[in-house]
Short mmCIF file of C-alpha atoms and ligand atoms in Angstrom, two decimals:
data_model
loop_
_atom_site.label_atom_id
_atom_site.label_comp_id
_atom_site.label_asym_id
_atom_site.label_seq_id
_atom_site.Cartn_x
_atom_site.Cartn_y
_atom_site.Cartn_z
CA MET A 749 -26.85 15.10 -1.80
CA THR A 750 -27.62 15.65 2.01
CA SER A 751 -29.92 18.68 3.18
CA THR A 752 -30.64 18.09 6.89
CA VAL A 753 -27.61 19.42 9.45
CA GLU A 754 -26.45 15.89 10.89
CA PRO A 755 -24.97 15.56 14.09
CA PRO A 756 -21.04 16.92 14.87
CA ILE A 757 -18.71 13.22 14.77
CA ASP A 758 -17.97 11.99 17.95
CA LEU A 759 -13.84 10.78 17.26
CA ARG A 760 -13.87 8.97 20.69
CA GLU A 761 -16.71 6.52 19.09
CA THR A 762 -15.62 6.55 15.77
CA ALA A 763 -12.04 5.30 16.67
CA ARG A 764 -13.64 2.69 19.12
CA ILE A 765 -15.71 1.26 15.92
CA ALA A 766 -12.55 1.52 13.18
CA MET A 767 -10.29 -0.07 16.02
CA ALA A 768 -12.86 -3.01 16.90
CA ARG A 769 -13.12 -3.71 12.75
CA ILE A 770 -9.47 -3.32 12.29
CA GLY A 771 -9.08 -6.26 15.21
CA HIS A 772 -11.69 -8.52 13.86
CA THR A 773 -10.27 -11.29 11.80
CA ASP A 774 -12.00 -14.69 10.39
CA ILE A 775 -9.29 -17.05 10.97
CA PRO A 776 -6.68 -17.19 13.68
CA ILE A 777 -3.27 -15.02 12.35
CA PRO A 778 -0.51 -16.92 12.63
CA LYS A 779 2.72 -15.70 13.76
CA ASP A 780 6.55 -16.82 12.21
CA ARG A 781 8.88 -17.74 15.23
CA ARG A 782 11.03 -20.01 13.37
CA ARG A 783 14.57 -19.55 14.65
CA ASP A 784 15.65 -22.70 13.35
CA ILE A 785 15.84 -21.47 9.53
CA ALA A 786 18.10 -19.75 7.25
CA ARG A 787 16.58 -16.79 5.57
CA PRO A 788 17.67 -15.40 2.14
CA PRO A 789 19.63 -12.29 1.80
CA GLY A 790 17.99 -8.83 1.38
CA PRO A 791 18.13 -5.38 2.96
CA SER A 792 18.74 -4.34 6.22
CA GLY A 793 18.73 -1.18 8.79
CA THR A 794 16.68 2.05 9.17
CA ARG A 795 16.23 2.70 5.07
CA LEU A 796 13.55 0.08 5.20
CA LEU A 797 11.46 1.58 7.62
CA ARG A 798 11.67 5.15 6.51
CA SER A 799 10.84 3.75 3.14
CA PHE A 800 8.00 2.11 4.23
CA ILE A 801 6.51 4.39 6.73
CA PHE A 802 7.95 7.86 6.49
CA GLY A 803 8.71 8.41 3.38
CA ASP A 804 6.88 7.76 0.03
CA ASN A 805 9.61 5.82 -1.36
CA ALA A 806 8.34 2.16 -1.22
CA PRO A 807 6.90 1.83 -4.49
CA TRP A 808 11.09 2.74 -5.16
CA PHE A 809 12.07 0.39 -2.56
CA MET A 810 10.12 -2.47 -4.64
CA VAL A 811 11.88 -1.66 -7.48
CA ASP A 812 15.53 -1.75 -6.12
CA LEU A 813 14.56 -4.98 -4.38
CA GLU A 814 13.67 -6.36 -7.95
CA ARG A 815 16.44 -5.23 -9.37
CA ASN A 816 18.89 -6.38 -6.40
CA TYR A 817 17.52 -9.70 -5.19
CA PRO A 818 16.06 -11.06 -9.00
CA THR A 819 13.91 -14.17 -7.08
CA LEU A 820 13.53 -13.38 -3.04
CA ALA A 821 14.07 -10.61 -0.90
CA TYR A 822 14.24 -11.11 3.21
CA PHE A 823 13.63 -8.51 5.52
CA LYS A 824 12.32 -7.55 9.22
CA LEU A 825 9.74 -5.01 8.87
CA ILE A 826 7.83 -3.94 12.20
CA GLY A 827 8.76 -7.24 13.83
CA GLU A 828 7.53 -9.20 10.83
CA HIS A 829 9.29 -11.64 8.97
CA THR A 830 9.10 -10.31 5.27
CA TYR A 831 9.90 -11.37 2.11
CA ALA A 832 9.37 -9.37 -1.32
CA LEU A 833 8.79 -12.45 -4.24
CA ASN A 834 10.71 -11.03 -7.28
CA SER A 835 10.27 -13.28 -9.71
CA PRO A 836 7.71 -13.92 -11.91
CA ASP A 837 7.80 -17.74 -11.22
CA ALA A 838 7.85 -17.19 -7.30
CA ILE A 839 4.83 -15.23 -7.99
CA VAL A 840 2.73 -17.68 -9.82
CA ASP A 841 3.89 -20.54 -6.98
CA VAL A 842 2.54 -18.49 -3.91
CA TYR A 843 -0.30 -16.26 -5.41
CA ILE A 844 -1.56 -18.53 -7.53
CA GLY A 845 -0.24 -22.41 -6.32
CA HIS A 846 -0.70 -21.41 -2.46
CA GLY A 847 -3.57 -18.80 -2.81
CA ARG A 848 -5.60 -20.67 -0.57
CA ASP A 849 -3.00 -21.19 1.77
CA THR A 850 -2.35 -17.29 2.37
CA MET A 851 -4.47 -14.63 4.33
CA LYS A 852 -4.24 -10.72 3.15
CA GLY A 853 -1.29 -9.35 4.84
CA ARG A 854 -0.78 -6.19 7.66
CA GLY A 855 -1.71 -3.02 5.17
CA LEU A 856 -4.91 -4.72 4.32
CA GLN A 857 -5.94 -5.57 8.09
CA GLY A 858 -5.45 -1.45 8.36
CA THR A 859 -7.94 -0.56 5.40
CA LYS A 860 -10.67 -2.46 7.50
CA ALA A 861 -11.53 0.38 9.96
CA VAL A 862 -13.36 1.77 6.83
CA LEU A 863 -13.76 -1.09 4.48
CA GLY A 864 -15.02 -3.38 7.29
CA ASN A 865 -15.01 -7.25 6.99
CA GLY A 866 -16.12 -7.11 2.88
CA LEU A 867 -15.00 -8.99 -0.14
CA LEU A 868 -11.56 -7.40 -0.09
CA THR A 869 -10.64 -8.38 3.38
CA SER A 870 -12.47 -10.83 4.79
CA GLU A 871 -11.24 -14.73 5.00
CA GLY A 872 -11.71 -18.04 4.72
CA GLU A 873 -15.20 -19.47 4.24
CA VAL A 874 -16.76 -15.88 5.18
CA HIS A 875 -14.50 -14.70 1.81
CA LEU A 876 -15.93 -17.30 -0.28
CA ARG A 877 -19.84 -16.74 0.64
CA ASN A 878 -19.32 -12.98 0.20
CA ARG A 879 -17.66 -13.93 -3.25
CA ARG A 880 -20.68 -16.23 -4.31
CA LEU A 881 -22.82 -13.46 -3.29
CA VAL A 882 -21.28 -10.83 -4.85
CA GLN A 883 -20.19 -12.52 -8.21
CA PRO A 884 -23.52 -11.96 -10.15
CA ALA A 885 -23.26 -8.44 -10.15
CA PHE A 886 -20.33 -9.14 -12.06
CA HIS A 887 -21.22 -11.68 -14.99
CA ARG A 888 -20.66 -10.48 -18.66
CA GLU A 889 -24.08 -9.88 -19.58
CA ARG A 890 -24.23 -7.46 -16.70
CA ILE A 891 -21.28 -5.79 -17.54
CA ALA A 892 -23.02 -5.09 -21.09
CA GLY A 893 -25.86 -3.70 -19.08
CA TYR A 894 -23.32 -1.15 -17.28
CA ALA A 895 -21.63 0.21 -20.45
CA THR A 896 -24.58 2.03 -21.59
CA ASP A 897 -24.86 3.65 -18.12
CA MET A 898 -21.07 3.85 -18.64
CA VAL A 899 -21.05 6.23 -21.54
CA ASP A 900 -24.32 8.02 -20.63
CA LEU A 901 -22.64 9.32 -17.34
CA THR A 902 -19.35 10.09 -19.14
CA LEU A 903 -21.45 12.53 -21.28
CA ALA A 904 -23.14 13.70 -18.89
CA HIS A 905 -19.91 14.65 -17.76
CA GLU A 906 -18.56 15.91 -20.53
CA THR A 907 -20.96 18.73 -20.31
CA THR A 908 -19.01 19.65 -17.46
CA TRP A 909 -15.86 20.57 -18.97
CA GLN A 910 -14.73 23.69 -21.20
CA ASP A 911 -12.11 24.17 -23.74
CA GLY A 912 -9.41 26.04 -22.09
CA GLN A 913 -10.43 25.28 -18.37
CA GLU A 914 -7.91 24.25 -15.89
CA LEU A 915 -8.65 21.41 -13.76
CA ASP A 916 -7.13 18.77 -11.14
CA MET A 917 -7.89 15.65 -13.28
CA GLN A 918 -7.34 13.11 -10.49
CA SER A 919 -10.76 14.86 -8.28
CA ASP A 920 -12.33 15.08 -12.06
CA MET A 921 -11.79 11.34 -12.89
CA SER A 922 -12.77 10.31 -9.10
CA THR A 923 -16.12 12.32 -9.60
CA LEU A 924 -16.53 10.61 -12.94
CA THR A 925 -16.29 7.22 -11.59
CA LEU A 926 -18.23 7.28 -8.22
CA GLY A 927 -20.69 8.41 -10.20
CA ILE A 928 -20.88 5.18 -12.31
CA VAL A 929 -20.00 2.64 -9.46
CA GLY A 930 -22.90 4.53 -7.80
CA ARG A 931 -25.42 4.42 -10.51
CA THR A 932 -24.74 0.76 -11.86
CA LEU A 933 -24.21 -1.18 -8.52
CA PHE A 934 -26.50 0.68 -6.10
CA GLY A 935 -29.10 2.55 -8.33
CA ALA A 936 -27.67 5.74 -6.10
CA ASP A 937 -26.35 8.94 -7.32
CA LEU A 938 -23.36 9.51 -5.76
CA SER A 939 -22.30 13.38 -7.88
CA GLY A 940 -23.82 15.15 -4.90
CA ASP A 941 -21.30 13.42 -2.72
CA ALA A 942 -18.37 13.32 -4.83
CA HIS A 943 -16.81 16.54 -3.38
CA GLU A 944 -17.03 15.16 0.57
CA ILE A 945 -16.15 11.21 -0.53
CA GLY A 946 -13.19 13.02 -2.52
CA ASP A 947 -11.93 14.74 0.36
CA ALA A 948 -12.65 12.23 2.93
CA LEU A 949 -10.81 9.49 0.90
CA ALA A 950 -7.53 11.86 0.10
CA GLY A 951 -7.40 12.33 3.65
CA LEU A 952 -7.44 8.60 4.50
CA LEU A 953 -5.04 7.51 1.62
CA LEU A 954 -2.67 10.02 1.85
CA GLY A 955 -2.96 10.36 5.31
CA MET A 956 -2.99 7.27 6.63
CA GLY A 957 -2.00 4.95 3.82
CA ARG A 958 1.62 5.22 4.83
CA TYR A 959 0.87 3.83 7.96
CA LEU A 960 -0.75 0.79 7.24
CA VAL A 961 1.77 -1.64 7.32
CA LEU A 962 1.89 -0.89 11.50
CA GLY A 963 -1.56 -3.23 10.53
CA PRO A 964 -3.78 -3.11 13.63
CA ASN A 965 -1.86 -0.52 15.52
CA ALA A 966 -2.01 1.78 12.47
CA LEU A 967 -4.96 4.06 14.46
CA ARG A 968 -2.99 4.18 17.33
CA VAL A 969 -0.02 6.34 15.79
CA PRO A 970 -0.54 9.56 17.45
CA VAL A 971 -0.38 11.95 14.18
CA PRO A 972 -2.33 14.87 13.15
CA ALA A 973 -3.22 12.57 9.91
CA ARG A 974 -5.01 10.45 12.76
CA GLN A 975 -7.53 12.90 13.47
CA ARG A 976 -8.65 13.63 10.02
CA ALA A 977 -8.77 9.86 8.86
CA LEU A 978 -11.15 9.64 11.90
CA ALA A 979 -13.03 12.25 10.82
CA SER A 980 -12.83 10.85 7.33
CA PHE A 981 -14.16 7.12 8.73
CA ALA A 982 -17.01 8.77 10.30
CA ARG A 983 -18.40 10.79 7.13
CA ILE A 984 -17.85 8.20 4.71
CA ASP A 985 -19.50 5.92 6.74
CA ARG A 986 -22.71 8.36 6.68
CA ILE A 987 -23.27 8.43 3.36
CA VAL A 988 -22.99 4.65 2.68
CA ASP A 989 -25.25 4.36 5.25
CA ARG A 990 -27.36 6.92 4.00
CA VAL A 991 -27.77 5.28 0.21
CA ILE A 992 -28.15 1.78 2.09
CA GLU A 993 -31.28 3.52 3.68
CA GLN A 994 -32.45 5.29 0.57
CA HIS A 995 -32.30 1.90 -1.30
CA ARG A 996 -34.31 0.11 1.38
CA ALA A 997 -37.27 2.77 0.69
CA LYS A 998 -37.13 2.37 -3.19
CA GLY A 999 -37.49 -1.69 -2.70
CA ASP A 1000 -35.90 -3.99 -5.01
CA THR A 1001 -34.40 -2.55 -8.21
CA GLY A 1002 -32.32 -5.32 -9.24
CA ASP A 1003 -29.05 -4.02 -8.58
CA MET A 1004 -26.30 -5.02 -6.59
CA LEU A 1005 -27.60 -3.52 -3.69
CA SER A 1006 -30.65 -5.10 -3.80
CA MET A 1007 -28.74 -8.48 -3.86
CA LEU A 1008 -27.06 -7.87 -1.05
CA ILE A 1009 -30.28 -6.57 1.12
CA ALA A 1010 -32.27 -9.78 -0.32
CA ALA A 1011 -29.70 -11.91 0.93
CA GLU A 1012 -29.55 -10.40 4.32
CA GLU A 1013 -33.15 -10.55 4.11
CA ASP A 1014 -33.33 -14.59 3.39
CA ASP A 1015 -30.46 -14.75 6.23
CA GLU A 1016 -32.08 -17.67 8.71
CA PRO A 1017 -30.73 -17.46 11.99
CA ASP A 1018 -28.50 -20.77 12.28
CA ARG A 1019 -30.34 -22.74 15.08
CA GLY A 1020 -27.43 -24.95 14.87
CA GLY A 1021 -29.31 -27.47 12.69
CA SER A 1022 -28.82 -25.37 9.87
CA ALA A 1023 -28.44 -27.77 6.53
CA ASP A 1024 -26.43 -24.85 4.96
CA PRO A 1025 -22.78 -24.61 5.00
CA PRO A 1026 -22.06 -20.87 6.42
CA GLY A 1027 -20.87 -20.06 3.23
CA ARG A 1028 -24.63 -20.00 1.76
CA ARG A 1029 -25.90 -17.87 4.25
CA GLY A 1030 -27.09 -14.65 4.00
CA PHE A 1031 -25.82 -11.28 5.10
CA ASP A 1032 -26.64 -8.87 8.38
CA ASP A 1033 -26.50 -5.46 8.68
CA ALA A 1034 -23.11 -4.42 9.16
CA GLN A 1035 -21.98 -7.00 5.89
CA VAL A 1036 -24.06 -5.36 3.85
CA ARG A 1037 -22.82 -2.13 4.82
CA ASP A 1038 -19.44 -3.37 4.91
CA GLU A 1039 -20.13 -5.16 1.34
CA ALA A 1040 -21.18 -1.53 0.15
CA MET A 1041 -18.26 0.24 1.14
CA THR A 1042 -15.51 -2.13 -0.27
CA LEU A 1043 -17.64 -2.05 -3.49
CA ILE A 1044 -17.80 2.00 -3.79
CA LEU A 1045 -14.24 2.63 -2.83
CA ALA A 1046 -12.84 -0.40 -4.38
CA GLY A 1047 -15.00 0.27 -7.48
CA HIS A 1048 -14.27 4.02 -8.02
CA GLU A 1049 -10.85 5.16 -6.82
CA THR A 1050 -8.54 2.20 -9.29
CA THR A 1051 -10.45 3.27 -12.14
CA ALA A 1052 -10.20 6.99 -11.49
CA MET A 1053 -6.30 6.18 -10.85
CA THR A 1054 -6.34 4.51 -13.95
CA MET A 1055 -7.86 7.07 -16.08
CA THR A 1056 -5.41 10.04 -14.70
CA TRP A 1057 -2.66 8.37 -15.56
CA THR A 1058 -3.97 7.35 -18.72
CA TRP A 1059 -4.76 11.29 -19.40
CA MET A 1060 -1.27 12.35 -18.22
CA LEU A 1061 0.75 9.50 -20.22
CA LEU A 1062 -1.11 10.38 -23.21
CA ALA A 1063 -0.36 14.45 -22.64
CA GLN A 1064 3.03 13.37 -22.63
CA ASN A 1065 3.15 11.01 -25.64
CA PRO A 1066 1.60 13.18 -28.41
CA ALA A 1067 2.53 10.42 -31.10
CA ALA A 1068 0.34 7.88 -29.09
CA ALA A 1069 -2.46 10.09 -28.70
CA GLU A 1070 -3.06 10.90 -32.47
CA TRP A 1071 -2.64 6.93 -32.53
CA LEU A 1072 -5.44 6.65 -30.41
CA HIS A 1073 -7.39 9.19 -31.98
CA GLU A 1074 -6.95 8.14 -35.51
CA GLU A 1075 -8.88 5.21 -33.83
CA VAL A 1076 -11.94 6.44 -31.94
CA ASP A 1077 -12.47 8.98 -35.24
CA THR A 1078 -12.70 6.01 -37.98
CA VAL A 1079 -14.60 3.50 -35.96
CA LEU A 1080 -16.91 5.47 -33.81
CA GLY A 1081 -16.97 8.85 -36.39
CA GLY A 1082 -18.60 11.30 -33.42
CA ARG A 1083 -20.98 8.59 -31.84
CA ALA A 1084 -20.85 7.19 -28.49
CA PRO A 1085 -19.16 3.69 -28.02
CA THR A 1086 -20.84 0.34 -27.10
CA MET A 1087 -19.86 -2.64 -25.57
CA GLU A 1088 -19.78 -3.81 -28.91
CA ASP A 1089 -17.61 -1.32 -30.24
CA MET A 1090 -14.63 -2.89 -27.36
CA ALA A 1091 -13.14 -5.54 -29.94
CA ALA A 1092 -13.31 -2.91 -32.56
CA LEU A 1093 -10.90 -0.44 -29.90
CA PRO A 1094 -7.94 -2.52 -29.56
CA ARG A 1095 -5.56 0.98 -29.52
CA THR A 1096 -8.01 2.22 -26.86
CA ARG A 1097 -7.65 -0.78 -24.53
CA ALA A 1098 -3.77 -0.74 -25.37
CA ILE A 1099 -3.46 2.92 -23.82
CA VAL A 1100 -5.13 1.59 -20.68
CA ALA A 1101 -3.15 -1.29 -20.58
CA GLU A 1102 0.00 0.64 -20.89
CA ALA A 1103 -0.88 2.96 -18.56
CA ILE A 1104 -1.52 0.14 -15.69
CA ARG A 1105 1.52 -1.34 -16.52
CA LEU A 1106 4.00 1.60 -15.73
CA TYR A 1107 1.36 3.09 -12.95
CA PRO A 1108 -0.71 -0.03 -11.44
CA PRO A 1109 -3.21 1.55 -9.27
CA ALA A 1110 -2.95 -1.39 -6.96
CA TRP A 1111 0.84 -1.42 -6.68
CA ILE A 1112 1.59 -3.60 -4.10
CA GLN A 1113 0.08 -6.86 -2.33
CA GLY A 1114 1.04 -8.52 0.78
CA ARG A 1115 -0.07 -11.94 1.84
CA ARG A 1116 0.57 -13.71 5.06
CA LEU A 1117 1.46 -17.52 4.73
CA LEU A 1118 -1.01 -20.22 7.03
CA THR A 1119 1.49 -22.89 6.06
CA ASP A 1120 4.82 -23.35 5.00
CA VAL A 1121 5.81 -22.77 1.51
CA GLU A 1122 9.03 -24.03 -0.25
CA VAL A 1123 10.82 -21.28 -2.72
CA ASP A 1124 13.87 -21.19 -4.62
CA GLY A 1125 15.12 -24.30 -2.16
CA TRP A 1126 13.96 -22.19 1.07
CA THR A 1127 11.62 -22.60 3.57
CA LEU A 1128 9.25 -19.22 4.20
CA PRO A 1129 7.10 -20.18 7.28
CA SER A 1130 3.51 -20.09 8.21
CA GLY A 1131 2.70 -16.77 9.69
CA ALA A 1132 5.68 -14.68 7.24
CA ILE A 1133 4.11 -11.84 5.21
CA THR A 1134 5.21 -12.15 1.52
CA LEU A 1135 5.15 -9.03 -1.03
CA ILE A 1136 4.40 -8.40 -4.27
CA SER A 1137 5.13 -5.30 -6.31
CA GLN A 1138 3.42 -4.64 -9.69
CA PHE A 1139 5.23 -1.47 -9.87
CA ALA A 1140 8.50 -3.69 -9.82
CA LEU A 1141 7.61 -6.41 -11.82
CA HIS A 1142 5.77 -4.27 -14.25
CA ARG A 1143 8.55 -1.80 -15.07
CA SER A 1144 11.41 -4.68 -15.09
CA PRO A 1145 14.05 -4.76 -17.86
CA ARG A 1146 14.46 -8.32 -17.06
CA TRP A 1147 10.79 -8.81 -18.56
CA TRP A 1148 9.69 -5.77 -20.63
CA GLU A 1149 11.80 -4.05 -23.95
CA SER A 1150 11.65 -0.57 -23.05
CA SER A 1151 10.70 -1.31 -19.57
CA LEU A 1152 9.76 2.79 -18.75
CA THR A 1153 8.80 3.77 -22.42
CA PHE A 1154 5.34 4.36 -22.74
CA MET A 1155 5.10 1.34 -25.70
CA PRO A 1156 1.15 1.06 -26.03
CA GLN A 1157 1.83 -0.61 -29.18
CA ARG A 1158 3.37 -3.69 -27.49
CA TRP A 1159 -0.21 -4.82 -26.80
CA ILE A 1160 -1.35 -5.21 -30.15
CA ASP A 1161 -0.78 -8.75 -31.67
CA SER A 1162 -0.24 -9.44 -35.46
CA SER A 1163 -3.90 -9.75 -36.07
CA GLY A 1164 -4.43 -6.13 -34.26
CA ALA A 1165 -6.33 -7.03 -31.87
CA PHE A 1166 -5.59 -5.80 -28.02
CA SER A 1167 -3.84 -8.95 -26.26
CA GLU A 1168 -2.49 -9.30 -22.96
CA GLU A 1169 0.00 -11.86 -23.98
CA ALA A 1170 0.96 -9.76 -26.84
CA PRO A 1171 4.09 -8.47 -25.09
CA GLY A 1172 5.30 -11.69 -24.79
CA GLN A 1173 6.13 -11.27 -21.04
CA PRO A 1174 6.08 -14.61 -18.60
CA ARG A 1175 3.33 -15.20 -16.43
CA GLY A 1176 3.81 -13.71 -13.28
CA ALA A 1177 5.39 -10.68 -14.50
CA TRP A 1178 2.15 -8.35 -15.83
CA PHE A 1179 -0.61 -9.22 -12.54
CA PRO A 1180 -2.80 -5.53 -12.32
CA PHE A 1181 -5.56 -7.25 -11.21
CA GLY A 1182 -3.60 -9.63 -8.81
CA TRP A 1183 -3.79 -13.12 -8.65
CA GLY A 1184 -5.51 -16.45 -7.56
CA ASN A 1185 -8.36 -16.80 -5.52
CA ARG A 1186 -8.49 -13.37 -4.75
CA ARG A 1187 -7.93 -12.20 -8.06
CA CYS A 1188 -10.19 -8.50 -8.54
CA ILE A 1189 -13.73 -9.40 -9.14
CA GLY A 1190 -14.10 -5.69 -10.93
CA GLU A 1191 -11.89 -6.43 -13.52
CA GLN A 1192 -14.12 -6.77 -16.61
CA PHE A 1193 -16.09 -4.02 -14.96
CA ALA A 1194 -12.82 -1.71 -14.93
CA TRP A 1195 -11.69 -2.92 -18.71
CA THR A 1196 -15.33 -1.78 -19.72
CA GLU A 1197 -15.26 1.20 -18.08
CA ALA A 1198 -11.90 2.84 -18.76
CA THR A 1199 -12.55 2.13 -22.47
CA MET A 1200 -16.16 3.47 -22.83
CA ILE A 1201 -14.76 6.64 -20.93
CA LEU A 1202 -11.43 7.21 -22.85
CA ALA A 1203 -13.26 6.49 -25.91
CA THR A 1204 -16.25 8.65 -25.77
CA LEU A 1205 -13.83 11.65 -24.44
CA ALA A 1206 -10.88 11.21 -26.72
CA GLN A 1207 -13.33 11.99 -29.42
CA ARG A 1208 -13.42 15.46 -28.84
CA TRP A 1209 -10.56 16.25 -25.94
CA ARG A 1210 -6.80 16.32 -25.64
CA PRO A 1211 -6.10 17.48 -22.68
CA GLU A 1212 -2.61 18.87 -21.63
CA LEU A 1213 -0.44 18.87 -18.41
CA VAL A 1214 -0.03 22.27 -16.77
CA PRO A 1215 3.50 23.42 -17.81
CA GLY A 1216 5.59 23.08 -14.85
CA SER A 1217 3.66 20.73 -12.38
CA ASP A 1218 5.40 18.44 -10.45
CA ILE A 1219 4.66 15.30 -10.85
CA SER A 1220 5.51 12.30 -8.38
CA VAL A 1221 3.64 9.34 -7.20
CA VAL A 1222 2.72 8.40 -3.95
CA PRO A 1223 1.85 5.23 -2.06
CA ALA A 1224 -1.39 5.76 -0.73
CA VAL A 1225 -3.39 2.37 -0.77
CA THR A 1226 -3.16 2.89 -4.59
CA LEU A 1227 -0.65 4.62 -6.51
CA ARG A 1228 -1.84 8.54 -6.39
CA SER A 1229 -0.27 11.86 -7.99
CA ARG A 1230 0.71 13.54 -4.91
CA ASP A 1231 -0.39 16.67 -5.91
CA GLY A 1232 -3.17 15.59 -8.21
CA MET A 1233 -2.78 15.90 -11.86
CA PRO A 1234 -3.50 19.70 -12.81
CA MET A 1235 -4.59 19.90 -16.53
CA VAL A 1236 -5.75 22.09 -19.18
CA LEU A 1237 -8.97 21.14 -20.79
CA ARG A 1238 -8.12 21.40 -24.87
CA ARG A 1239 -10.97 20.79 -27.41
CA ARG A 1240 -9.62 18.64 -30.68
C1 HEM B 45 -8.14 -0.74 -12.66
C2 HEM B 45 -9.10 -1.17 -11.89
C3 HEM B 45 -8.90 -1.83 -10.88
C4 HEM B 45 -7.62 -2.63 -10.45
C5 HEM B 45 -6.24 -2.21 -10.73
C6 HEM B 45 -8.12 -3.14 -9.25
C7 HEM B 45 -7.05 -4.23 -8.84
C8 HEM B 45 -7.15 -4.96 -8.19
C9 HEM B 45 -6.39 -5.84 -7.00
C10 HEM B 45 -5.02 -6.13 -7.38
C11 HEM B 45 -7.02 -6.69 -6.47
C12 HEM B 45 -6.25 -8.07 -5.37
C13 HEM B 45 -6.30 -7.54 -3.88
C14 HEM B 45 -5.19 -8.48 -3.09
O1 HEM B 45 -4.98 -9.72 -3.47
O2 HEM B 45 -5.48 -8.00 -2.00
C15 HEM B 45 -8.27 -6.46 -6.07
C16 HEM B 45 -9.53 -6.88 -5.74
C17 HEM B 45 -10.53 -6.61 -6.04
N1 HEM B 45 -11.62 -5.80 -6.73
FE1 HEM B 45 -10.27 -4.49 -8.10
N2 HEM B 45 -9.06 -3.29 -9.51
C18 HEM B 45 -9.79 -2.36 -9.99
C19 HEM B 45 -11.02 -2.39 -10.30
C20 HEM B 45 -11.92 -2.52 -9.22
C21 HEM B 45 -13.60 -2.35 -9.58
C22 HEM B 45 -14.42 -1.54 -11.21
C23 HEM B 45 -14.06 -2.99 -8.61
C24 HEM B 45 -16.10 -3.17 -8.57
C25 HEM B 45 -16.68 -2.87 -8.65
C26 HEM B 45 -13.19 -3.88 -8.23
C27 HEM B 45 -13.71 -4.36 -6.82
C28 HEM B 45 -12.61 -5.07 -6.33
C29 HEM B 45 -12.70 -6.20 -4.77
C30 HEM B 45 -14.19 -6.47 -4.34
C31 HEM B 45 -11.78 -7.27 -5.13
C32 HEM B 45 -11.75 -7.89 -3.65
C33 HEM B 45 -11.72 -9.40 -4.20
C34 HEM B 45 -11.97 -10.58 -3.60
O3 HEM B 45 -11.04 -10.75 -2.81
O4 HEM B 45 -12.29 -11.72 -3.94
N3 HEM B 45 -11.61 -3.58 -8.47
N4 HEM B 45 -8.55 -5.52 -7.13
#
């Protein structure tokens, strides 16, 4: 927690920095200006704009498209030729088969204002280099080490829970997952910053989230949310800068941030004769900051939403909660879980899987094509935008039995083990962690974290929804609950 008085935030300077970050690109951005080709059918009109930008209907709009255009839907969105890919085959073909022939879409370009040019937002050679440098922090044996911290921090967090207490589970889980990412990857205690980061993130995601589709123009929209978002950028920037500074003072502690800083210190300026390809050179100051920011935000917001929706679904489905309790009680018998218990907790994992099926924290991904691609007999030109939506595909009755029902048992195979293949849906109908060369680097981290948190807390707690709460999804960058998740903690 900061004790010194910080200088006031200069919004004009913050806007300048944010716009410079948004404007940065590692590779030229192609435009689709083709007039000579046929485009597949799709929706048109102002409803599109309303859904995507001025309302919170975008996830439902993607569901509509998936139902009405089973393979491809074409539309123009803010001057961009856009194709929604609605069939598993088309998704696999473009995002895996042609993954390297794409770059991120407009929305992520907008998030550069805060994330800078880190692993999530960089492109081409720069992305490859970043991925190579960060990857060791996510090796299996590293994750096994993090599991102990995950459980310790969950047990410490549990001491703040009291029987009968009413809380907002969305912000409570954000505090917990922020603490976990801080300790495991950065050796930092971010618990004192949870409120500030949570508040700033809400300002960003809820305020500007819907404008991100405007890409580089997002921050030019003269809405009140812009001021709040800029103040939020500056506050989060300060926290991350402080974490890096404190870490430098501590020296190498063997964690993720030490690795990034070491990569920076190894960096040899390119004098033109370097034998290393660009992908091998280290980080500069700004890159350490961008990578740290990306991992802090991508690494805690998604798992916080996973846990939030999980608790809501358990409260709404008492039989599933019983099914879970039976497992954690039998396997753990009151002790804390460890990494070795993962395989013995198939129901716990199944509950998490079913929660991210219905409420995928990353609910849509866009890509801009860098070459022409053929899909279902149509040419999708270089420069066009493609969209895929987990929210739409994970809820599609075409691929899922009782698609809208919370049925965690579907993830248990005939041997009683958890299996992502158990539901038998085609590849491309289940992709909570994305696809191809840009697949989530934190996937195993996230499975481990969610399983450890749930197995720890569900042994003693059965949170209930506050009666009469109106829960609705809001498409921020992640899929959030609009007014938080009001719950009452109940001891089992
Ligand atoms: C349930 C939790 C999570 C979900 C649903 C999730 C989902 C995703 C998805 C869909 C992508 C691909 C984005 C795209 O293609 O544009 C992604 C990328 C990424 N995720 Fe996650 N994520 C989760 C947890 C985490 C965690 C725990 C971390 C780190 C500790 C993390 C770090 C990243 C990073 C750095 C990328 C960019 C990878 C790259 O482009 O090479 N994520 N995530």
